[in-house]
Protein backbone atom coordinates (compact mmCIF):
# COMPACT_ATOMS: atom_id res chain seq x y z
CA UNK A 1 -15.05 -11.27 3.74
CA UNK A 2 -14.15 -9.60 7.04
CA UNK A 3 -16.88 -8.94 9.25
CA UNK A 4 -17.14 -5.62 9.55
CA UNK A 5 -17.11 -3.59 6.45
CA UNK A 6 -17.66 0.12 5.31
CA UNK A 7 -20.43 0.69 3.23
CA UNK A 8 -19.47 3.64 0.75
CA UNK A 9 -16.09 3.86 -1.21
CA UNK A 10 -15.37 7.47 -2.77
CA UNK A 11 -13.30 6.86 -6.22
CA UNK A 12 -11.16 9.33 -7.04
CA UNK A 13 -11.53 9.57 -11.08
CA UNK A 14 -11.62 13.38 -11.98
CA UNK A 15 -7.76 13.48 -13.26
CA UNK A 16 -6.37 14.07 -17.01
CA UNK A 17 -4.18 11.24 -17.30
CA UNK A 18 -1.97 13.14 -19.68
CA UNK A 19 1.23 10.64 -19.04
CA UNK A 20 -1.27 7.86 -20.74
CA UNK A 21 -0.99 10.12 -24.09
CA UNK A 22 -4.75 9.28 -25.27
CA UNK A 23 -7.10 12.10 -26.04
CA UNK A 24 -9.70 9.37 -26.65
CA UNK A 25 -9.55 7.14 -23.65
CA UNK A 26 -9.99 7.98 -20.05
CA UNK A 27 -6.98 6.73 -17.76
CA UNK A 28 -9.69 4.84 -15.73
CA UNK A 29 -10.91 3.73 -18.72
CA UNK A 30 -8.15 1.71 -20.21
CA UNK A 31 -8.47 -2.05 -20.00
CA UNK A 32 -6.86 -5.10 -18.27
CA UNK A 33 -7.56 -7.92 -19.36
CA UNK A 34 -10.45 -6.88 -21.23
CA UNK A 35 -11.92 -4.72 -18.67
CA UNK A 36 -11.79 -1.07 -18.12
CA UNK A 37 -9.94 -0.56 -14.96
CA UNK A 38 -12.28 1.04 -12.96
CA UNK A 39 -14.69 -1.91 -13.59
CA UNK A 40 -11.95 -4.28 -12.39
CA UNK A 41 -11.53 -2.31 -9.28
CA UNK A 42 -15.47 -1.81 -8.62
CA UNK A 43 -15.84 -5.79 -8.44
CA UNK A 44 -12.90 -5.86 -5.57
CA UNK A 45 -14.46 -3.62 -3.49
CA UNK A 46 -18.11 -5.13 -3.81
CA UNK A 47 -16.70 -8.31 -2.97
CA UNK A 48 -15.04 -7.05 0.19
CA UNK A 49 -18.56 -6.10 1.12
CA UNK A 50 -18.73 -2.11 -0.07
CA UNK A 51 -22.12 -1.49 -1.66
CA UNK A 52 -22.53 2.09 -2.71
CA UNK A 53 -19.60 3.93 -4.86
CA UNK A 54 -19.11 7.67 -4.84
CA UNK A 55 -16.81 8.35 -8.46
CA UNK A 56 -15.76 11.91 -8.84
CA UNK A 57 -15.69 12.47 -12.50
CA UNK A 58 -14.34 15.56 -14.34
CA UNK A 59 -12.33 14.83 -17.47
CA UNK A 60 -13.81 12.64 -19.54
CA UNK A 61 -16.34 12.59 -17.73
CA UNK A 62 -19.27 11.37 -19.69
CA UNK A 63 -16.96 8.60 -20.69
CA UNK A 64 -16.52 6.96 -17.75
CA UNK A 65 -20.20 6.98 -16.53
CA UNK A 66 -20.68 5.65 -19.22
CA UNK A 67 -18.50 3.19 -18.80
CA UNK A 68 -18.89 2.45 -15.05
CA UNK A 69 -23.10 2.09 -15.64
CA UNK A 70 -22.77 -0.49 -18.31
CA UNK A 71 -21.20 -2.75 -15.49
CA UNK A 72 -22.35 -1.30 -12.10
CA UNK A 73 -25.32 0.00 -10.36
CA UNK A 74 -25.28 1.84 -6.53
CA UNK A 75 -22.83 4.40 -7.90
CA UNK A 76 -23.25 7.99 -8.00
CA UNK A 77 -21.47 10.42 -9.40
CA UNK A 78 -19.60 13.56 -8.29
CA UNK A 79 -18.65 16.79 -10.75
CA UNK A 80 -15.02 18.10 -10.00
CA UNK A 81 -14.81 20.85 -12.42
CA UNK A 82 -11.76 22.25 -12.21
CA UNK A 83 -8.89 20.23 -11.55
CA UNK A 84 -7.35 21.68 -8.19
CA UNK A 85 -5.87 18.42 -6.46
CA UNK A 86 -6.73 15.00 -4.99
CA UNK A 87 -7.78 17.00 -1.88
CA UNK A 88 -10.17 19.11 -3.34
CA UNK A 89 -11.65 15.95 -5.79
CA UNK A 90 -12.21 14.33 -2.27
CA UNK A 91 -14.17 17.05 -0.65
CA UNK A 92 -16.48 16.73 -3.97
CA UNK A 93 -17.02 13.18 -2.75
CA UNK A 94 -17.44 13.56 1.02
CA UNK A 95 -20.05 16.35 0.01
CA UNK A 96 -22.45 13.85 -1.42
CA UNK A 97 -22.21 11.68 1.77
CA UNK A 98 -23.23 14.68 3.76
CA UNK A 99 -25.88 15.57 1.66
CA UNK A 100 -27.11 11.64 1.94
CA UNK A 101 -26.55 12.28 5.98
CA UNK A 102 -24.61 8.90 6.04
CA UNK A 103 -22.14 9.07 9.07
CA UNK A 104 -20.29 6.02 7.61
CA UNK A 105 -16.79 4.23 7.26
CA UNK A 106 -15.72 5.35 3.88
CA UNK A 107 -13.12 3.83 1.68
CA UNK A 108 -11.28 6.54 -0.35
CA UNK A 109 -9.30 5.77 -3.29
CA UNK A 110 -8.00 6.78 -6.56
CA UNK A 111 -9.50 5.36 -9.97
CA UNK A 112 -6.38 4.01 -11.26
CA UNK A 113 -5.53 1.41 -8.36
CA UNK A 114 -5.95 -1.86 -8.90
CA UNK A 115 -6.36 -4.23 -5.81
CA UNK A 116 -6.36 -8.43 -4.97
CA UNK A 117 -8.94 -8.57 -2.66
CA UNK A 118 -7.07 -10.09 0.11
CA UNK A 119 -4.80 -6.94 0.29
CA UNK A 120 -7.95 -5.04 0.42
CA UNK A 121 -9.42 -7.51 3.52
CA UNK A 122 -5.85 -6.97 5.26
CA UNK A 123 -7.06 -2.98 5.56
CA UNK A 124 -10.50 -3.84 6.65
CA UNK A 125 -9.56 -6.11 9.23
CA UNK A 126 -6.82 -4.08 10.61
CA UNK A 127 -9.57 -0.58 10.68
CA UNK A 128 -11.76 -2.72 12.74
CA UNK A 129 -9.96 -4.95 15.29
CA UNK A 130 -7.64 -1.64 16.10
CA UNK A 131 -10.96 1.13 16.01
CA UNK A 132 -8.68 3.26 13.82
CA UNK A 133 -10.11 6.35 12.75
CA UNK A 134 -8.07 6.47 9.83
CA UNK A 135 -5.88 3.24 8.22
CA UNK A 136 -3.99 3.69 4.78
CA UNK A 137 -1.94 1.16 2.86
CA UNK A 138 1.60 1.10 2.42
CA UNK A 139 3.79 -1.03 0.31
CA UNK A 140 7.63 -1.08 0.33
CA UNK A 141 9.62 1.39 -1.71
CA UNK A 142 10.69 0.60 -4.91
CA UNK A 143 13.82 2.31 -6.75
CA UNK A 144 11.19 4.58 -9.07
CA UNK A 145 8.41 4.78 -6.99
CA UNK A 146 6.97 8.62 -7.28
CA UNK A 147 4.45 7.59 -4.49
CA UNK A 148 4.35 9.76 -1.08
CA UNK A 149 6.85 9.05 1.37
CA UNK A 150 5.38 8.13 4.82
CA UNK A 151 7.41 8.74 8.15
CA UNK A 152 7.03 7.17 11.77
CA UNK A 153 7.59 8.93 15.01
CA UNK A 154 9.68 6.76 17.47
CA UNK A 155 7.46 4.87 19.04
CA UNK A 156 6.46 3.70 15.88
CA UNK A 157 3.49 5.59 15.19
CA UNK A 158 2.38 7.39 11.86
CA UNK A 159 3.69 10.75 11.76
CA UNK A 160 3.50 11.94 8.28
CA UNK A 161 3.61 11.57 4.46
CA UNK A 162 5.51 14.22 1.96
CA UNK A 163 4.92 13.98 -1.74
CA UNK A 164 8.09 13.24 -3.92
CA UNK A 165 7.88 16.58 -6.07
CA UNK A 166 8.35 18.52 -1.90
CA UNK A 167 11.19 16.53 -1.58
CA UNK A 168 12.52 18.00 -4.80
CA UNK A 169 11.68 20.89 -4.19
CA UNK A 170 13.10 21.40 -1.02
CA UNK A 171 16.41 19.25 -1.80
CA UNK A 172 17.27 21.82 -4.96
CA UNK A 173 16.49 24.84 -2.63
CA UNK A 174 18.87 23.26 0.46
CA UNK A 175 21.78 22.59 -2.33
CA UNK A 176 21.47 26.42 -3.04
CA UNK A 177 21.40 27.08 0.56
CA UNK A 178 24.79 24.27 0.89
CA UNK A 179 26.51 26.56 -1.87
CA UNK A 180 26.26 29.69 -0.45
CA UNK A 181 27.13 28.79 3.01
CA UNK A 182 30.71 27.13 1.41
CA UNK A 183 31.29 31.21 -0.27
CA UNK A 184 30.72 29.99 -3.40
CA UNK A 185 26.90 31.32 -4.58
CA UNK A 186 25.32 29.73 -7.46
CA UNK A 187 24.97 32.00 -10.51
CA UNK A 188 21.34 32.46 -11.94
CA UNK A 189 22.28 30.01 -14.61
CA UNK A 190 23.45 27.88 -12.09
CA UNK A 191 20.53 28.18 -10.03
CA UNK A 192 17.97 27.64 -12.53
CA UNK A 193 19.54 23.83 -13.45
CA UNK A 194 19.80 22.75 -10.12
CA UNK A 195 15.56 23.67 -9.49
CA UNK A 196 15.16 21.78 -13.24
CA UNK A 197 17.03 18.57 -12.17
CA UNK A 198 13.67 16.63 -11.48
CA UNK A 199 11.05 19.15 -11.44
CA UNK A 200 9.92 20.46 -15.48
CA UNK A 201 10.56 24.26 -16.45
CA UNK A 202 6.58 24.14 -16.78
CA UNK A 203 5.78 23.13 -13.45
CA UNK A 204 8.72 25.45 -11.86
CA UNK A 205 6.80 28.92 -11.79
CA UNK A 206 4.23 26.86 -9.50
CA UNK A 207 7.03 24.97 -7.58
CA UNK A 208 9.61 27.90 -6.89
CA UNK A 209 6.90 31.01 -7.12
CA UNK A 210 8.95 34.25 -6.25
CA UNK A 211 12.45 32.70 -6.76
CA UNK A 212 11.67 31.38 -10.04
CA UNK A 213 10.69 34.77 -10.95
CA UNK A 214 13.87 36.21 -9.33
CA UNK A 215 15.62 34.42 -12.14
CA UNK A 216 14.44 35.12 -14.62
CA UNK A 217 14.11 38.91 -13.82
CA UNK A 218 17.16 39.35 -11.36
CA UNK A 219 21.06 40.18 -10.98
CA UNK A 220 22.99 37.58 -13.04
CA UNK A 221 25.15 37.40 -10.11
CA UNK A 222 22.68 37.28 -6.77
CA UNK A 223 24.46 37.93 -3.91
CA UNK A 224 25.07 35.62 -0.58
CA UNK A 225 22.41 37.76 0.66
CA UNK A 226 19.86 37.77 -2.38
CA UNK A 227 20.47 34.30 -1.84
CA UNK A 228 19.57 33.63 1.74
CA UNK A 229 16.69 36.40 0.97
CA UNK A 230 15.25 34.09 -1.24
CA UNK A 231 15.93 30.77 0.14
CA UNK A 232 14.86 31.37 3.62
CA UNK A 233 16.18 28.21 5.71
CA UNK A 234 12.70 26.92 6.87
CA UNK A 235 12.12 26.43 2.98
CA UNK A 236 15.19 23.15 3.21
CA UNK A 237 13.85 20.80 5.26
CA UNK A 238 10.62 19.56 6.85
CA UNK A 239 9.47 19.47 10.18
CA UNK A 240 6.54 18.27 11.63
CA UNK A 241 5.06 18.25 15.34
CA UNK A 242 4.07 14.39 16.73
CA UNK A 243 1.53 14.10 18.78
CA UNK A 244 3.05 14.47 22.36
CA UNK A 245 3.98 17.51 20.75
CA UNK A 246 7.62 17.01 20.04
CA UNK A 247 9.06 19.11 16.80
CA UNK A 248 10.62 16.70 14.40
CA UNK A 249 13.14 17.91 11.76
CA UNK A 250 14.20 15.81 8.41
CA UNK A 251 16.49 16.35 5.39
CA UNK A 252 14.80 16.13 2.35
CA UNK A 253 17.34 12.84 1.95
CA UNK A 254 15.87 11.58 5.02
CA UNK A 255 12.52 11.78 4.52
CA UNK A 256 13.20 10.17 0.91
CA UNK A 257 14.93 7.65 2.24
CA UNK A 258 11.79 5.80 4.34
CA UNK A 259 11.54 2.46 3.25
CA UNK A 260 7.82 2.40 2.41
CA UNK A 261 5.34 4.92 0.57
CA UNK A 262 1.65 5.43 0.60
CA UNK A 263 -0.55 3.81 -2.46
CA UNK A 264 -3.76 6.39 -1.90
CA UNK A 265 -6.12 3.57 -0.42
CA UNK A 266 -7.74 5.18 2.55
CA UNK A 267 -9.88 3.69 5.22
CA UNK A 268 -12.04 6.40 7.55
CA UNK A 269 -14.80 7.47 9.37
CA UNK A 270 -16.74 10.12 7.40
CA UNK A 271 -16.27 12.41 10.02
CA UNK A 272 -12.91 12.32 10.48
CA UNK A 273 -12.86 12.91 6.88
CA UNK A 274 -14.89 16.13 6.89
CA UNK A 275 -12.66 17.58 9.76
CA UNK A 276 -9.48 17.00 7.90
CA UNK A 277 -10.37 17.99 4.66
CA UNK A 278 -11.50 21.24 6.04
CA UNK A 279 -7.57 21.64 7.52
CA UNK A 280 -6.27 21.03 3.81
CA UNK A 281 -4.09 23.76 2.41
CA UNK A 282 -2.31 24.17 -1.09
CA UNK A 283 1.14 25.30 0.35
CA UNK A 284 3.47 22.63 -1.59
CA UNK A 285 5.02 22.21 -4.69
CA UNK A 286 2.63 21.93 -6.72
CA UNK A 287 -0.21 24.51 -5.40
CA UNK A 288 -2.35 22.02 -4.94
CA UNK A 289 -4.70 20.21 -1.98
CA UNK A 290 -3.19 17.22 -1.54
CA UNK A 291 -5.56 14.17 -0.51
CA UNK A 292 -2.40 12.49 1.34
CA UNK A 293 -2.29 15.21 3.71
CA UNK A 294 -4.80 14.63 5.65
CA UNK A 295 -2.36 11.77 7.00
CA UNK A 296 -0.29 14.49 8.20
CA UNK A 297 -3.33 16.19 10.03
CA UNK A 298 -4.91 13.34 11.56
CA UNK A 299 -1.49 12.14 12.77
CA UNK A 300 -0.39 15.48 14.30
CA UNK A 301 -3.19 16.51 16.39
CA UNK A 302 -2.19 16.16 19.38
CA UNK A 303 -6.03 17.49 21.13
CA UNK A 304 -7.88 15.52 19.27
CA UNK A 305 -5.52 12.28 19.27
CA UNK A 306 -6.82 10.28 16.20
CA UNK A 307 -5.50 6.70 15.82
CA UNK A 308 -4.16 6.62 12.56
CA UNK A 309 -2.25 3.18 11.48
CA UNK A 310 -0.46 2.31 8.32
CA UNK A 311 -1.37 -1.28 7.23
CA UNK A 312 1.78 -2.59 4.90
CA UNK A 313 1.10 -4.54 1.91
CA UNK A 314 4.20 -6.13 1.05
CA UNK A 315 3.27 -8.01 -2.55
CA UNK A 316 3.76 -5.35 -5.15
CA UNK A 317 1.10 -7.26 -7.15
CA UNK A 318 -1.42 -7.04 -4.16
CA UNK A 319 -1.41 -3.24 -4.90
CA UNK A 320 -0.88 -2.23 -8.81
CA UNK A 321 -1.20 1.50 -10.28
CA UNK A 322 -0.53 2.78 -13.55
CA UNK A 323 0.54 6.10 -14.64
CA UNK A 324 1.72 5.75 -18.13
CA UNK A 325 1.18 2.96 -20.91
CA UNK A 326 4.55 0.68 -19.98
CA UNK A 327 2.98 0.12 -16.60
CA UNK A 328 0.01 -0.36 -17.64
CA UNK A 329 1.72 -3.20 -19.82
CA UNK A 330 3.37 -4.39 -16.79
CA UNK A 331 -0.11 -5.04 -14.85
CA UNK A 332 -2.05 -6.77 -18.62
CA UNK A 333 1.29 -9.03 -18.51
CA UNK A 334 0.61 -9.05 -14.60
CA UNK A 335 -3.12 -10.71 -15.29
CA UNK A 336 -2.28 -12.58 -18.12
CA UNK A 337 0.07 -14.58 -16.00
CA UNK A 338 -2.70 -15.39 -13.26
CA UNK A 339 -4.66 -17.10 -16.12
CA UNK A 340 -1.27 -19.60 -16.59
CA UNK A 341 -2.01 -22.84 -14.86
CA UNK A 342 0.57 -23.31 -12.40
CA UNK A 343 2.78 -25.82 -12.19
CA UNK A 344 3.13 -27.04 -8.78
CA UNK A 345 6.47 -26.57 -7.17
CA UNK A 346 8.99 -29.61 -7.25
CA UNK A 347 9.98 -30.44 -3.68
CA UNK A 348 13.36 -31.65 -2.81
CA UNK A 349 13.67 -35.14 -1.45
CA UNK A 350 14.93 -34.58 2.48
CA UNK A 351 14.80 -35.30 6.27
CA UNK A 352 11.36 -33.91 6.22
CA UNK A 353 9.58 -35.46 2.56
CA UNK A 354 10.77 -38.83 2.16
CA UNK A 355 9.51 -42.12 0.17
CA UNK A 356 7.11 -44.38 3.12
CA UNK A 357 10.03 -47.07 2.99
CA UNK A 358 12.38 -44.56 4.25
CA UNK A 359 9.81 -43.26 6.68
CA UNK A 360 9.78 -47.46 8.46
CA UNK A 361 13.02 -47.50 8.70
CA UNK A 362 13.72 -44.66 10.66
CA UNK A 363 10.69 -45.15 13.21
CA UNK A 364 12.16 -48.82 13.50
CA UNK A 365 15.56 -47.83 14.25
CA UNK A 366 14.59 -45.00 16.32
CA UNK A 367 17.19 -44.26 19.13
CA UNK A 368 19.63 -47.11 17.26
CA UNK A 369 23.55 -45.98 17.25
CA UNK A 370 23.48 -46.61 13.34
CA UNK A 371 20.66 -43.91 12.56
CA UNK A 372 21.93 -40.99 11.10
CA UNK A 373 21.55 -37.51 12.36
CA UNK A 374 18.16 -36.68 11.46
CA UNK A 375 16.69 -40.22 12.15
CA UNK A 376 18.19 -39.87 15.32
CA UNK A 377 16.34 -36.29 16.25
CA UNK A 378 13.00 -38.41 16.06
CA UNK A 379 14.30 -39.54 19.27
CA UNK A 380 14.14 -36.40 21.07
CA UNK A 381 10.86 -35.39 18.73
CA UNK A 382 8.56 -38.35 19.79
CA UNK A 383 9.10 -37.54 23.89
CA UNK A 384 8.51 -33.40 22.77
CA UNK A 385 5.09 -34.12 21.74
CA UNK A 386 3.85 -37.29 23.97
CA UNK A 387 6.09 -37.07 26.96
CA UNK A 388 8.11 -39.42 28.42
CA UNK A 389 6.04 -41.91 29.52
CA UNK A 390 7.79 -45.71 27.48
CA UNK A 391 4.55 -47.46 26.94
CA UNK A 392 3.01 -44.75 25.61
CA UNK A 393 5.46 -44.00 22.83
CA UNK A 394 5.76 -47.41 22.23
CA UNK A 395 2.39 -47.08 21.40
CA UNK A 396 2.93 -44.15 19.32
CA UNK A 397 5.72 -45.80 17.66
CA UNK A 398 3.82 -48.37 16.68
CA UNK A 399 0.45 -46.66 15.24
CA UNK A 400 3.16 -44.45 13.00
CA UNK A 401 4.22 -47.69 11.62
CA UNK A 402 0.87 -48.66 11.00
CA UNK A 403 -0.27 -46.05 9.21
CA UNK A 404 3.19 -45.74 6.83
CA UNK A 405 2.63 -49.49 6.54
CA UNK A 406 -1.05 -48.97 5.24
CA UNK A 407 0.57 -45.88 3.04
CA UNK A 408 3.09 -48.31 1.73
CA UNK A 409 0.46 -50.51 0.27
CA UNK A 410 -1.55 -47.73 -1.11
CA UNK A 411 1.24 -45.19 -2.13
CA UNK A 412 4.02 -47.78 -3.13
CA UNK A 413 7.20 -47.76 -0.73
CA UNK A 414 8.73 -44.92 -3.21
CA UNK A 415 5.95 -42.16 -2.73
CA UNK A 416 7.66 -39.09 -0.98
CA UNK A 417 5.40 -37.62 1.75
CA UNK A 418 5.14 -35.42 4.56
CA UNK A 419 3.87 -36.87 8.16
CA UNK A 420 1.72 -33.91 9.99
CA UNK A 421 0.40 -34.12 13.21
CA UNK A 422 -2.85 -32.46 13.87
CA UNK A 423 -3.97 -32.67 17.39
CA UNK A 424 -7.49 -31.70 18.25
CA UNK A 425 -10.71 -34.15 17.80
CA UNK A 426 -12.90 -34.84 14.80
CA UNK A 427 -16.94 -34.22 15.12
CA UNK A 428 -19.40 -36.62 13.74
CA UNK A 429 -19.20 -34.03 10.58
CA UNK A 430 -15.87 -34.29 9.93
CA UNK A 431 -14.42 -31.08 10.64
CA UNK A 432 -11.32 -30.15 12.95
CA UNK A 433 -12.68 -28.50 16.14
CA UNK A 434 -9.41 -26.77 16.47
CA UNK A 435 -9.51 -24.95 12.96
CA UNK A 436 -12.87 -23.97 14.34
């Protein structure tokens, strides 16, 4: 357990889940392994040390107390009653931490991840030995992922994260943009499939606002003009301000083509919480307060100068999330696995892992015209670690071919096995000072 730890976690559990299709069962609710999900995930983050839980609840919501209490005490519970974003579910949270007064580290999350501790650990430990104000996980990006897309200034530093749906958005509204300014303007028709290629006729009102409108009221034919009217150029790409204060401009391609995306796990201090949440605004395609923003305002103040670090997680199983019931089939299959016993892996017979009798004969011929190449690199390996003195690796020589002689009797000359070195001293206790 890392030795600094926050205290609260806020669990983000106030969603429909309607891509689960179950009017019975809460997303959260659904179990792995036997356990409801959210139960699963409590027990991670009271092992990594987090003792009091914050769960917004809103759908459902009687269903998963319920479920959470019959497994879990030191949790309290948050009301989000109307649905209005991840943003606005974590402000319900963060509002029962300032009514408990508890200027604390806070781990935010949403109800549906599942976590291995150690990836978990990996975002503690990096909060703490770098005094972030804010650390987030990222994993790498796989060819589906619908996760956030996080971007890096030059130097390497966090600058932002955009939500896929923006990036459709804004890449239909740029290809309108692209057709115009070849002189050949899309016709409504036209218009209307390219905004439906990845975003539903249902959420397109929200997503295109006035333009959807436009066609479905407008001139069959729009004009170059009604076009660039509509489509105003700021409304094709992104751009966002580092925090030197340089203006940075992407493609929606670009910005969907960063090789890593943000998994919702946040690390923060409570007050650095309160100040971005406060900044949150529903501009985007969906109308909605996004939680992920406040990456996006922490990063780009450049007054306030937050230290905001990303914290990779490169297993995919490390950092599992479910939105619909063939993924959550992946992660049961996932579990069921870890259960297997192992079989340990087969190691090939080489240079390195070696039966004891082939082990004496290379230390006696060491040096000897007749040894072959990797017999002979013991040669240059012996003087690397013991210098160059002759008696002493004599004497080295020798106490290797004591202890393969001894390993012989015990082993049988056939064994394979590794030789390691470990330099350091052993106390009356039997531990390596070294590891220590």
């Amino acid at each position: 357990m890392p030795s600094h730890r926050p205290r609260f976690s806020i669990i983000l559990a106030a969603g429909k889940g309607t891509r689960m299709r179950s009017a019975d069962l809460h997303k959260v609710c659904f179990p792995i392994d036997g356990r409801p999900a959210i139960n699963r995930a409590l027990e991670v983050y009271k092992a990594c040390g987090i003792e009091h839980h914050i769960i917004v609840v809103g759908a459902m919501a009687n269903q998963v107390m319920e479920t959470v209490t019959r497994e879990h005490d030191n949790v309290i519970f948050a009301y989000q009653a109307e649905q209005l974003g991840t943003g606005h579910a974590a402000r319900q949270g963060a509002r029962v931490l300032e009514a408990l007064r508890a200027d604390e580290d806070v781990l935010i999350v949403v109800g549906d991840r599942i976590l291995e501790q150690i990836a978990l650990e990996r975002l503690i430990d990096v909060y703490y030995a770098e005094q972030c104000d804010m650390a987030f996980m990222v994993t790498p990006k796989s060819a589906q992922s619908e996760s956030g897309r996080v971007l890096f200034a030059s130097d390497g530093s966090v600058l932002a994260n955009v939500e896929v749906r923006d990036i459709w958005q804004r890449r239909a509204l740029a290809r309108i943009r692209q057709l115009v300014a070849q002189g050949t303007p899309p016709t409504r028709e036209q218009a209307r499939a390219l905004l439906l290629e990845h975003i539903s006729e249902r959420r397109a009102p929200t997503a295109f606002g006035d333009l959807w409108q436009q066609l479905q009221d407008g001139p069959a034919q729009p004009t170059a003009e009604d076009w660039t009217s509509w489509v105003p150029e700021s409304a094709t790409h992104f751009a966002f301000t580092d925090a030197r204060g340089y203006q940075l401009v992407f493609t929606p391609d670009q910005v969907d083509a960063s090789p890593v995306v943000n998994v919702s796990v946040y690390l923060l201090k409570s007050r650095v919480l309160h100040a971005a949440l406060t900044r949150l605004q529903a501009n985007n395609a969906q109308r909605e307060e996004y939680l992920p923003d406040i990456i996006n305002i922490l990063a780009q103040d450049p007054e306030t100068a937050y230290r905001v670090r990303a914290v990779r997680i490169d297993n995919p199983n490390h950092v599992l999330a479910f939105n619909n019931p063939a993924e959550l089939l992946q992660i049961e299959v996932y579990f069921q696995e870890k259960k297997r016993p192992q079989k340990p892996p087969e190691l090939a017979i080489g240079p390195g892992f070696r039966p004891v009798a082939s082990w004496i004969a290379a230390i006696q011929q060491m040096g000897a015209p007749s040894a072959s190449d990797a017999d002979a690199a013991l040669i240059h390996e012996f003087p690397a670690i013991y210098g160059d003195h002759p008696e002493l690796l004599e004497e080295r020589r020798r106490t290797y071919l004591s202890l393969l002689d001894h390993a012989q009797r015990v082993l049988g000359p056939d064994s394979p096995v590794f030789i390691v070195r470990a330099p350091g001293r052993v106390n009356i206790l039997g531990r390596h000072v070294d590891h220590q």
